């Protein structure tokens, strides 16, 4: 099972910098990871086999599909992290 990855993790990782600036939550590692956990726990995982070199197109299509959910979840996570920072 070592080639099976959750593509949603890549999508969130790729969007993290943009979302941090957009929603202005703390940029420290703890807060970024708390935000990532919040979002990832609420998005359905998308598993794929990582050995076919198609990761980029998969990430793009999933990112597009999740766009509204990603924005909403990052927004919610930012509020929670701002109100209850754990750093
Ligand atoms: Zn922080």
Coordinates of C-alpha atoms in Angstrom, one line a residue, residues 12-13 15-39 70-85 87:
X12 CA -4.5 21.6 1.1
X13 CA -0.7 21.8 1.3
X15 CA -3.2 26.1 -1.0
X16 CA -1.9 26.7 2.5
X17 CA 0.2 29.9 1.8
X18 CA -2.5 31.5 -0.3
X19 CA -5.2 30.7 2.3
X20 CA -3.0 31.9 5.2
X21 CA -2.7 35.3 3.5
X22 CA -6.4 35.4 2.5
X23 CA -7.8 34.6 5.9
X24 CA -4.9 36.0 7.9
X25 CA -4.5 33.3 10.5
X26 CA -1.2 32.9 12.4
X27 CA 1.6 31.6 10.1
X28 CA 3.4 29.5 12.7
X29 CA 3.8 25.7 12.1
X30 CA 1.3 24.8 14.9
X31 CA -1.5 27.0 13.6
X32 CA -0.9 26.0 10.0
X33 CA -1.1 22.3 11.0
X34 CA -4.2 22.9 13.1
X35 CA -5.9 24.6 10.2
X36 CA -4.8 21.7 7.9
X37 CA -6.2 19.2 10.3
X38 CA -9.5 21.0 10.5
X39 CA -9.9 21.2 6.8
X70 CA -11.9 24.6 0.7
X71 CA -12.7 28.3 1.0
X72 CA -15.5 27.7 3.5
X73 CA -13.4 25.3 5.6
X74 CA -10.3 27.5 5.7
X75 CA -12.5 30.4 6.7
X76 CA -14.0 28.4 9.6
X77 CA -10.6 27.1 10.6
X78 CA -9.1 30.6 10.6
X79 CA -11.8 31.8 13.0
X80 CA -11.3 28.9 15.4
X81 CA -7.5 29.2 15.3
X82 CA -7.6 33.0 15.9
X83 CA -9.9 32.6 18.8
X84 CA -8.1 29.6 20.3
X85 CA -4.4 29.7 19.3
X87 CA 1.0 28.2 20.0

